[in-house]
Amino acid sequence: MLNVHNLSVSFMGTDLFSGITFKLNKGDRIGLIGKNGAGKSTLLKVLSKDIETSGGTMAFDKDIRMGFLRQDIDFVQGRTILEEAYQAFEEIKEIELKLDDINNQLATRTDYESEAYSQLIHDLTDLTERYELLGGYNYQGNTEKILQGLGFQREDFDKLTDTFSGGWRMRIELAKLLLQDNDILLLDEPTNHLDIESIIWLENFLKGYSGAIVLVSHDKMFLDNVTNRTIEISLGQIYDYKKPYSQFLLLRGEIKEKQLQAQKNQEKEIKQKQHLINKFKAKASKASMAQSLMKQLDKVELIEVDQDDNQAMNIRFAKSIEPGKIIVEAEKMSKSYGDNHVLENVDLLIERNSRIAFVGQNGQGKSTLAKMMVGDIPFDGHLKLGHNVQIGYFAQNQSEHLPPEKTVLQIMEDAATDSNRARVRDMLGSFLFSGDTVDKKAKVLSGGERNRLALCKLLLSPFNVLIMDEPTNHLDIASKSVLKEALRSFTGTLILVSHDRDFLQGLTSTVYGFKDKVIKEYLGDIDYFLEQHKMENLREAEKKTVVKEVKETKKKEATQLSREEEKELKKLKNKLSKIEAEIASLETQIENMDFELSQHYDAVSTRPNFFKNYEAKKEELDALLSDWEKVEEQVTSF
């Protein structure tokens, strides 16, 4: 479908990447990964011919149709959501206009025997056949299906696109691309503005897509579930493996380990030959042998080891002071935007050291509640912060509020206090801003760089409660891993609004699900929430039965169990608790090993049996999960 050969792109005389060569085939679903600023979005723009290359060639198959989901979207004002989505069907809409014109003529003309009337009948037949071939009788239903899959409600379809935020407009653009019959899809961070349900829907759609996909994403789970090939851009070069992201990490680590061993063996061989050359060249009788060995050395191609960009942020969230036991207490909180009632009569009690995730479809009130808690927006009802509570707040659009004309250093100095102003440069260095980069204006920073700066700025103020709204948007995988590790070590109260399942795993112990103006508490992690959420949506017909069975089980447990049954039930529950503790411990170990893999290739690849232990822990985790299911079934059978 596409051949890329020796491709190079330069900015102001400096190569962003050079000598890139790869082939894109039908059925390839490529995850394009790399650090912020490595050139991922630039490569997509080159493939879409939005920008020119500095060198190299691209050869496309004939009549290739390509769709590109850009970060910057420009809509025509005055169109409804449906009207905008229908723009995906240009030829169908053109045929509809022609058919309407022909049908109007046929209804009004009376020259039935004329050649012109006969031509109208012929054109009507041809256009009708073409209309059917293009899917003209199905496109409206397909459009509604995809819009609903991406989170829109039927009542939204006739609303103007002007009334929706940038994130929702991005969904409309994504819907248009998915509706078009493209051969190649280029997707630049498609999950950034999607909630978990929409991400899962998009995963299933893309897995069934027959064309080729090149996508930029920092969501590891999304990459693993969708892609079958990974291309990493690192230090101006690419590494291309026919594996999804996690398998790519392991394979690349193993390859690098072999490269290092081969390089050591070669160095040892060169050293031995050099020793013989030095020994023989002093003797006339051995001079010819020395010359022969020198010629052999000249022909040796030195083995190179793949280089990694190991720069990473260094973050630590320190708790300021110890707050009281109650962090937030709220009663009957409600919030409306005009006729749109987002939250109604919400009661809330958050205790010290809670670790909570806010999840749910966009527009259900997650960000709204966060803003209410920090006093950013007015609301009805009562909310009280506890004793000594100091909130650090990272808003979803935090990076967009950075003054565009000010430099990185100026922004930090303006926000600093007398006590920490002297540490500003050191703090910036920890967030990978050093040297001339501190003099960059905010308007020229990439999305990931702006997020890093906003995180750095957050640390200038003391806090013991941290509320973060989509903190991982635009952050590369390495930076997300560092941020996750810092949050894992934070000893204060943590509230995260996020759609990133992989990021949330292991960070929170309670999930607040937002739906239909109501907040439901789930006493478990994100995986537990998804399991429960899936049951509510996909097994609706069984809902009443399930509730009835649970009530009957509780009744039996309370009044009908014999002493022996109670002993057995207690034994099973203890076993279940033990398995859950082992699962939690293993998940933490695997998370730590994933972090090491993403950050320290060199150190990890030299450890004996690291990859063997890594796979063994994963197999052990699978076995424990299977045991947990069996014991859980035994418990619920009482």
XYZ file of C-alpha atoms in Angstrom:
638
model
C 0.000 0.000 0.000
C 2.820 2.395 0.897
C 6.615 2.245 0.600
C 8.703 4.767 2.554
C 12.398 4.881 1.660
C 15.224 6.848 3.277
C 12.833 9.505 4.600
C 14.255 12.558 6.382
C 12.714 15.648 7.979
C 14.729 18.639 9.210
C 13.798 21.827 11.020
C 16.165 24.809 10.877
C 19.045 22.603 9.737
C 18.581 19.956 12.457
C 17.335 16.456 11.582
C 14.226 15.414 13.471
C 14.687 11.967 11.941
C 16.644 10.670 8.963
C 17.026 7.587 6.773
C 13.662 6.101 7.790
C 12.539 3.149 5.661
C 9.480 0.935 6.132
C 6.570 -0.609 4.248
C 2.880 -0.365 5.132
C 0.765 -3.360 4.129
C -2.964 -4.021 4.223
C -3.948 -5.282 7.684
C -1.019 -3.586 9.436
C -2.110 -1.817 12.598
C 0.987 0.127 13.601
C 1.502 1.770 16.974
C 3.829 4.735 16.396
C 5.581 5.420 19.702
C 8.370 7.607 21.060
C 9.034 10.422 23.474
C 7.347 13.830 23.242
C 9.133 15.724 20.479
C 10.546 12.594 18.798
C 8.586 13.310 15.600
C 5.534 11.023 15.754
C 2.935 13.629 14.752
C 5.365 15.025 12.179
C 5.695 11.605 10.526
C 1.893 11.327 10.292
C 1.788 14.762 8.643
C 4.467 13.635 6.179
C 2.518 10.453 5.324
C -0.658 12.504 4.803
C 1.343 14.985 2.634
C 0.458 17.856 4.968
C 4.161 18.767 5.112
C 7.041 18.086 2.742
C 10.010 15.872 3.479
C 13.628 17.009 3.524
C 14.662 13.877 1.648
C 13.631 10.380 0.645
C 10.628 9.009 -1.242
C 7.093 7.728 -0.593
C 5.342 5.456 -3.097
C 1.581 4.848 -2.751
C -0.490 2.183 -4.504
C -2.839 3.575 -7.140
C -6.129 5.121 -5.912
C -5.228 4.795 -2.220
C -7.723 6.609 0.025
C -6.287 8.002 3.256
C -7.963 9.501 6.332
C -6.054 11.568 8.889
C -7.295 12.440 12.387
C -5.405 15.638 13.198
C -5.104 17.360 16.555
C -6.253 20.686 15.067
C -9.817 20.495 13.759
C -11.675 23.289 11.942
C -15.459 22.886 11.556
C -17.858 24.827 9.350
C -20.215 26.686 11.677
C -23.969 26.162 11.498
C -24.009 22.401 10.898
C -25.627 19.894 13.233
C -23.723 16.830 14.430
C -25.518 14.631 11.889
C -24.922 17.103 9.054
C -21.224 17.255 9.886
C -20.951 13.459 10.151
C -22.701 13.076 6.778
C -19.800 15.005 5.203
C -18.047 11.634 5.195
C -20.308 10.612 2.305
C -19.562 13.257 -0.338
C -20.500 11.129 -3.377
C -23.645 9.768 -1.719
C -24.808 13.302 -0.853
C -24.101 14.469 -4.415
C -26.124 11.571 -5.822
C -28.999 12.382 -3.429
C -29.153 15.918 -4.832
C -29.157 14.597 -8.406
C -31.851 12.017 -7.600
C -34.006 14.722 -5.978
C -33.631 16.878 -9.096
C -34.509 13.997 -11.438
C -37.514 12.947 -9.368
C -38.782 16.547 -9.314
C -38.462 16.734 -13.109
C -40.210 13.407 -13.589
C -43.050 14.603 -11.369
C -43.605 17.829 -13.329
C -42.705 17.013 -16.946
C -45.264 15.551 -19.385
C -43.085 14.946 -22.458
C -43.112 11.204 -21.800
C -42.141 10.217 -25.351
C -39.216 12.647 -25.687
C -35.557 11.627 -25.761
C -34.831 13.959 -22.809
C -37.439 12.200 -20.650
C -36.023 8.824 -21.655
C -32.537 10.051 -20.639
C -33.875 11.058 -17.225
C -35.178 7.500 -16.696
C -31.794 6.110 -17.770
C -29.923 8.501 -15.420
C -32.273 7.603 -12.560
C -31.492 3.889 -13.017
C -27.740 4.456 -13.179
C -27.675 6.781 -10.170
C -29.905 4.480 -8.121
C -27.581 1.541 -8.791
C -24.538 3.627 -7.876
C -26.314 4.914 -4.746
C -27.048 1.362 -3.605
C -23.484 0.238 -4.378
C -22.068 3.034 -2.195
C -24.334 2.060 0.715
C -26.758 4.935 0.304
C -29.580 3.035 1.991
C -27.447 2.227 5.042
C -25.250 5.264 5.672
C -27.670 7.078 7.981
C -28.039 4.047 10.266
C -24.264 3.439 10.250
C -23.651 7.089 11.117
C -25.978 6.977 14.124
C -24.432 3.696 15.285
C -20.877 5.088 15.213
C -21.848 8.404 16.839
C -23.508 6.495 19.675
C -20.454 4.260 19.983
C -18.346 7.385 20.472
C -20.587 8.625 23.288
C -23.226 10.806 21.615
C -26.898 10.486 22.557
C -29.694 10.569 19.980
C -30.904 13.863 21.390
C -27.483 15.363 20.520
C -27.716 14.609 16.800
C -29.622 17.774 15.841
C -27.518 20.112 18.015
C -25.026 22.460 16.355
C -21.373 21.434 16.489
C -20.567 24.999 17.657
C -22.109 24.180 21.046
C -19.698 21.297 21.744
C -16.196 21.422 23.219
C -13.044 20.644 21.263
C -12.979 17.108 22.644
C -16.475 16.346 21.389
C -15.754 17.938 17.998
C -12.748 15.621 17.760
C -15.148 12.695 18.242
C -17.276 13.930 15.333
C -14.162 14.096 13.133
C -13.214 10.589 14.239
C -16.718 9.370 13.386
C -16.371 10.834 9.860
C -13.080 9.006 9.339
C -14.507 5.699 10.538
C -17.496 6.089 8.208
C -15.349 6.738 5.129
C -14.107 3.823 3.086
C -10.421 4.657 3.590
C -7.589 2.260 2.836
C -5.247 3.862 5.376
C -6.156 5.529 8.689
C -3.698 7.915 10.358
C -4.798 8.586 13.943
C -2.991 11.112 16.148
C -3.837 10.367 19.805
C -7.447 9.277 19.143
C -8.130 8.357 22.799
C -7.163 11.711 24.336
C -10.749 12.923 24.642
C -12.525 9.564 24.952
C -13.937 8.000 28.106
C -13.289 4.348 28.934
C -16.474 3.037 27.302
C -15.758 4.881 24.053
C -12.142 3.656 24.053
C -13.316 0.044 24.371
C -15.801 0.624 21.530
C -13.075 2.161 19.341
C -10.738 -0.756 20.099
C -13.316 -3.254 18.850
C -13.993 -1.164 15.733
C -10.313 -0.848 14.801
C -9.620 -4.549 15.421
C -12.178 -5.322 12.711
C -10.881 -2.682 10.286
C -9.612 -4.277 7.058
C -7.295 -1.482 5.891
C -4.004 -0.265 7.372
C -3.718 1.890 10.501
C -0.902 4.059 11.804
C -1.756 5.495 15.209
C 0.035 7.624 17.771
C -1.062 6.809 21.306
C 0.349 6.902 24.824
C -2.244 4.407 26.110
C -0.329 1.115 26.523
C -3.466 -0.992 26.892
C -5.039 0.571 23.795
C -1.843 -0.120 21.824
C -1.732 -3.732 23.026
C -5.397 -4.337 22.214
C -5.414 -2.698 18.770
C -1.979 -2.931 17.145
C -0.069 -5.853 15.646
C 3.122 -3.918 14.872
C 5.179 -1.243 16.653
C 7.446 1.439 15.199
C 9.424 3.458 17.734
C 11.085 6.754 16.828
C 14.110 7.275 19.057
C 17.056 9.640 18.582
C 16.207 10.200 14.915
C 15.992 6.473 14.011
C 13.184 3.910 13.967
C 12.850 0.420 15.424
C 10.245 -1.681 13.646
C 8.883 -4.965 15.072
C 5.771 -6.953 14.159
C 4.568 -7.061 17.737
C 2.161 -4.965 19.860
C 3.693 -2.602 22.402
C 4.336 -4.839 25.446
C 5.716 -7.678 23.317
C 7.826 -5.128 21.431
C 9.412 -4.007 24.712
C 10.367 -7.561 25.613
C 11.612 -8.411 22.117
C 13.617 -5.240 21.806
C 15.177 -5.862 25.210
C 16.132 -9.404 24.176
C 17.587 -8.179 20.860
C 19.596 -5.519 22.602
C 20.883 -8.117 25.069
C 22.091 -10.225 22.124
C 23.648 -7.155 20.497
C 25.558 -6.387 23.678
C 26.824 -9.966 23.922
C 27.845 -9.994 20.242
C 29.588 -6.642 20.707
C 31.517 -7.987 23.726
C 32.570 -11.085 21.769
C 33.696 -8.938 18.851
C 35.650 -6.607 21.113
C 37.326 -9.627 22.685
C 38.254 -10.985 19.221
C 39.593 -7.591 18.077
C 41.626 -7.291 21.249
C 43.158 -10.729 20.674
C 44.061 -9.927 17.064
C 45.506 -6.552 18.070
C 47.650 -8.330 20.667
C 48.991 -10.698 17.993
C 49.658 -7.796 15.617
C 51.659 -5.974 18.287
C 53.519 -9.202 19.033
C 54.309 -10.149 15.426
C 55.083 -6.786 13.785
C 58.350 -6.470 15.743
C 59.639 -9.709 14.199
C 60.662 -9.736 10.538
C 59.678 -13.380 10.153
C 56.147 -12.646 11.367
C 55.636 -9.311 9.557
C 53.501 -10.812 6.786
C 51.231 -12.449 9.379
C 50.856 -9.116 11.158
C 49.912 -7.452 7.855
C 47.314 -10.156 7.195
C 45.762 -9.666 10.624
C 45.665 -5.877 10.134
C 43.789 -6.320 6.817
C 41.291 -8.577 8.592
C 40.691 -5.907 11.245
C 40.185 -3.241 8.580
C 37.368 -5.311 7.058
C 35.564 -5.890 10.368
C 32.183 -4.122 10.600
C 31.794 -2.999 14.174
C 28.602 -4.224 15.855
C 26.457 -1.340 17.066
C 24.005 -1.559 19.945
C 20.636 0.207 19.575
C 20.724 3.472 21.472
C 17.932 4.477 23.835
C 16.718 7.907 24.832
C 16.715 7.369 28.581
C 15.929 10.919 29.662
C 13.037 10.872 32.120
C 11.295 13.217 34.507
C 12.146 13.075 38.188
C 8.989 13.772 40.176
C 8.170 13.559 43.854
C 4.851 14.659 45.337
C 5.454 15.549 48.974
C 2.583 15.852 51.473
C 2.640 19.275 53.146
C 1.040 18.709 56.573
C -1.212 16.061 58.097
C -4.899 16.974 57.584
C -7.862 15.923 59.707
C -9.635 12.604 59.245
C -12.367 14.110 57.013
C -11.116 15.651 53.758
C -14.392 16.577 52.042
C -17.954 16.468 53.373
C -20.800 17.452 51.061
C -24.596 17.307 51.087
C -27.165 17.682 48.307
C -24.740 19.213 45.797
C -26.238 19.978 42.396
C -24.900 21.658 39.292
C -26.628 22.744 36.092
C -25.479 24.560 32.994
C -28.695 26.186 31.808
C -31.143 23.361 31.067
C -28.377 20.766 31.284
C -28.532 19.181 34.768
C -25.139 17.528 35.314
C -25.281 16.512 39.002
C -28.262 16.290 41.348
C -28.341 15.921 45.175
C -24.870 14.431 45.506
C -23.772 13.418 49.022
C -20.062 12.890 49.504
C -17.708 11.919 52.322
C -13.999 11.539 51.539
C -11.645 10.486 54.322
C -7.924 11.082 54.744
C -5.595 8.974 52.549
C -8.400 7.860 50.232
C -7.303 6.986 46.698
C -10.236 7.567 44.371
C -10.798 7.419 40.598
C -13.584 9.414 38.925
C -14.720 7.544 35.788
C -17.661 7.621 33.410
C -18.701 9.011 30.064
C -17.734 12.559 29.203
C -20.364 15.092 30.199
C -21.458 13.123 33.289
C -19.912 15.573 35.781
C -16.435 14.229 36.666
C -14.539 17.445 35.910
C -17.470 19.469 37.207
C -17.275 17.819 40.641
C -13.503 18.351 40.743
C -14.008 22.060 40.011
C -16.722 22.259 42.678
C -14.381 20.722 45.257
C -11.627 23.276 44.582
C -14.061 26.228 44.446
C -13.610 26.984 40.724
C -17.340 27.054 39.922
C -20.529 27.876 41.884
C -23.068 25.151 42.741
C -26.145 24.444 44.835
C -25.842 22.549 48.121
C -23.165 22.412 50.797
C -19.494 21.422 50.713
C -16.999 21.651 53.561
C -13.264 20.969 53.514
C -11.724 19.305 56.557
C -9.157 20.635 59.025
C -5.758 21.573 57.506
C -6.804 20.434 54.020
C -4.554 21.916 51.306
C -5.558 20.991 47.757
C -3.248 20.757 44.771
C -5.321 20.858 41.574
C -4.298 19.893 38.038
C -7.093 20.862 35.639
C -7.777 19.007 32.387
C -6.887 22.095 30.355
C -4.188 23.262 32.770
C -1.546 23.452 30.056
C -3.808 25.638 27.873
C -3.794 28.350 30.569
C -0.040 28.905 30.313
C 0.649 32.449 29.018
C 1.737 31.830 25.401
C 4.220 34.712 25.117
C 6.072 33.951 28.347
C 9.044 31.608 28.522
C 9.202 28.401 30.528
C 11.444 30.085 33.110
C 9.263 33.219 33.380
C 6.123 31.132 33.975
C 7.797 29.258 36.823
C 9.344 32.376 38.396
C 5.984 34.177 38.310
C 4.353 31.294 40.224
C 7.232 30.795 42.699
C 7.362 32.082 46.261
C 10.327 33.536 48.129
C 10.950 30.129 49.704
C 11.234 28.155 46.465
C 12.244 30.693 43.806
C 15.902 29.654 44.120
C 14.967 26.056 43.240
C 13.060 26.869 40.048
C 15.861 25.913 37.634
C 16.530 22.635 39.467
C 12.814 21.817 39.369
C 12.676 22.542 35.640
C 15.663 20.283 35.118
C 13.796 17.459 36.849
C 11.028 17.918 34.281
C 13.498 17.825 31.350
C 13.692 21.596 30.853
C 17.343 22.583 30.860
C 19.767 24.759 28.925
C 18.113 26.773 26.160
C 14.757 24.987 26.558
C 13.904 27.163 29.597
C 13.885 30.154 27.226
C 11.270 28.623 24.926
C 7.939 30.443 24.830
C 4.918 28.422 25.920
C 3.259 28.798 22.512
C 5.976 26.734 20.767
C 5.931 23.838 23.257
C 4.436 20.497 22.244
C 1.380 19.171 24.090
C 3.554 16.877 26.193
C 5.999 19.670 27.061
C 3.139 21.949 28.143
C 1.776 19.214 30.407
C 5.212 18.680 31.952
C 5.521 22.406 32.635
C 2.039 22.521 34.207
C 2.985 19.580 36.469
C 6.204 21.321 37.480
C 4.298 24.509 38.269
C 1.882 22.512 40.462
C 4.755 21.563 42.784
C 5.397 25.195 43.695
C 2.431 25.168 46.109
C 2.027 22.941 49.222
C -0.742 20.312 49.286
C -1.875 17.185 51.114
C -4.792 16.435 48.766
C -4.066 16.024 45.066
C -6.887 16.304 42.509
C -5.788 15.620 38.931
C -8.084 15.845 35.893
C -6.730 13.863 32.901
C -3.056 14.467 33.806
C -1.744 11.983 31.197
C -3.128 13.654 28.065
C -0.216 14.220 25.637
C 2.360 12.652 27.986
C 4.568 9.993 26.393
C 4.607 6.480 27.831
C 7.866 6.997 29.738
C 6.605 10.226 31.344
C 3.310 8.559 32.270
C 5.228 5.759 33.988
C 7.258 8.274 35.991
C 4.108 10.209 36.958
C 2.370 6.983 37.989
C 5.308 5.972 40.183
C 5.327 9.415 41.831
C 1.586 9.183 42.553
C 2.002 5.666 43.889
C 4.509 7.058 46.418
C 2.342 10.052 47.376
C 1.138 9.556 50.957
C -1.699 12.089 50.882
C -5.252 11.860 49.540
C -5.458 11.264 45.791
C -8.387 11.889 43.426
C -7.857 11.090 39.734
C -10.142 11.874 36.812
C -8.884 9.681 33.986
C -9.916 7.541 31.028
C -6.554 5.738 30.982
C -7.153 2.228 32.392
C -3.493 1.254 32.453
C -2.588 4.442 34.319
C -5.339 3.929 36.915
C -4.463 0.289 37.591
C -2.708 0.023 40.947
C -3.190 3.720 41.831
C -6.673 3.781 43.343
C -8.704 1.529 45.618
C -12.118 3.144 45.156
C -13.946 4.141 41.970
C -16.738 6.713 41.698
C -18.825 5.949 38.614
C -20.664 8.958 37.140
C -23.880 8.286 35.254
C -27.239 10.047 34.812
C -26.527 12.822 37.371
C -25.750 10.188 40.043
C -22.451 9.021 41.547
C -22.101 5.353 42.498
C -19.260 4.145 44.721
C -17.406 0.933 43.815
C -15.146 -0.418 46.578
C -12.497 -1.834 44.269
C -9.996 -0.898 41.573
C -10.644 0.088 37.955
C -10.778 -3.555 36.773
C -13.523 -4.299 39.281
C -15.433 -1.226 38.127
C -15.196 -2.251 34.465
C -16.396 -5.741 35.263
C -19.425 -4.343 37.110
C -20.041 -1.664 34.506
C -19.989 -4.172 31.673
C -22.514 -6.328 33.487
C -24.902 -3.413 33.918
C -24.759 -2.424 30.255
C -24.426 -5.686 28.356
C -26.457 -7.996 30.573
C -29.344 -5.682 31.344
C -31.855 -8.473 30.870
C -30.260 -10.440 33.699
C -30.151 -7.513 36.076
C -33.312 -8.285 38.030
C -32.381 -11.954 38.266
C -28.927 -11.113 39.543
C -30.327 -8.777 42.202
C -32.823 -11.395 43.310
C -30.126 -14.082 43.561
C -27.891 -11.799 45.618
C -30.729 -11.045 48.038
C -31.525 -14.738 48.415
C -27.850 -15.546 49.037
C -27.617 -12.898 51.745
C -30.796 -14.172 53.377
C -29.516 -17.733 53.377
C -26.152 -16.625 54.726
C -27.842 -14.709 57.542
C -30.470 -17.252 58.638
C -30.119 -20.694 57.049
C -26.440 -21.673 57.182
C -25.508 -24.539 59.458
C -22.443 -24.329 61.709
C -20.448 -26.509 59.305
C -21.484 -24.347 56.372
C -20.489 -21.208 58.250
C -17.056 -22.720 58.965
C -16.597 -23.668 55.331
C -17.738 -20.222 54.163
C -15.330 -18.509 56.557
C -12.507 -20.755 55.339
C -13.282 -19.895 51.711
C -13.443 -16.166 52.462
C -10.052 -16.326 54.188
C -8.652 -18.151 51.165
C -10.177 -15.515 48.890
C -8.584 -12.692 50.898
C -5.207 -14.423 50.760
C -5.429 -14.846 46.967
C -6.462 -11.184 46.554
C -3.444 -10.072 48.613
C -1.139 -12.231 46.470
C -2.709 -10.817 43.288
C -2.201 -7.239 44.517
C 1.433 -8.004 45.398
C 2.125 -9.604 42.003
C 0.456 -6.755 40.104
C 2.685 -4.289 41.949
C 5.792 -6.334 41.115
C 4.823 -6.529 37.426
C 4.063 -2.794 37.350
C 7.517 -2.102 38.782
C 9.143 -4.370 36.195
C 7.160 -2.623 33.413
C 8.451 0.685 34.743
C 12.039 -0.601 34.718
C 11.601 -1.876 31.165
C 10.340 1.499 29.961
C 13.039 3.479 31.760
C 16.192 1.406 32.131
C 16.794 -0.902 29.146
C 20.538 -1.072 29.786
C 20.337 -2.083 33.436
C 17.468 -4.512 32.893
C 18.936 -6.273 29.860
C 22.091 -7.236 31.763
C 20.263 -8.826 34.683
C 20.308 -12.621 34.570
C 16.877 -14.204 34.105
C 15.005 -10.853 34.221
C 12.751 -11.661 31.250
C 12.278 -15.235 32.451
C 11.147 -13.966 35.877
C 8.920 -11.357 34.212
C 7.045 -13.997 32.194
C 6.884 -16.316 35.213
C 5.202 -13.622 37.316
C 2.640 -13.013 34.555
C 1.870 -16.735 34.376
C 1.594 -16.878 38.173
C -0.818 -13.913 38.079
C -3.000 -15.663 35.469
C -3.100 -18.780 37.637
C -4.053 -16.763 40.727
C -6.840 -14.985 38.843
C -8.168 -18.375 37.753
C -8.033 -19.608 41.380
C -9.805 -16.438 42.537
C -12.679 -17.038 40.100
C -13.119 -20.616 41.324
C -13.113 -19.657 45.019
C -15.411 -16.679 44.350
C -17.910 -19.046 42.689
C -17.768 -21.318 45.751
C -18.400 -18.356 48.087
C -21.380 -17.085 46.082
C -22.885 -20.588 45.945
C -23.625 -20.524 49.716
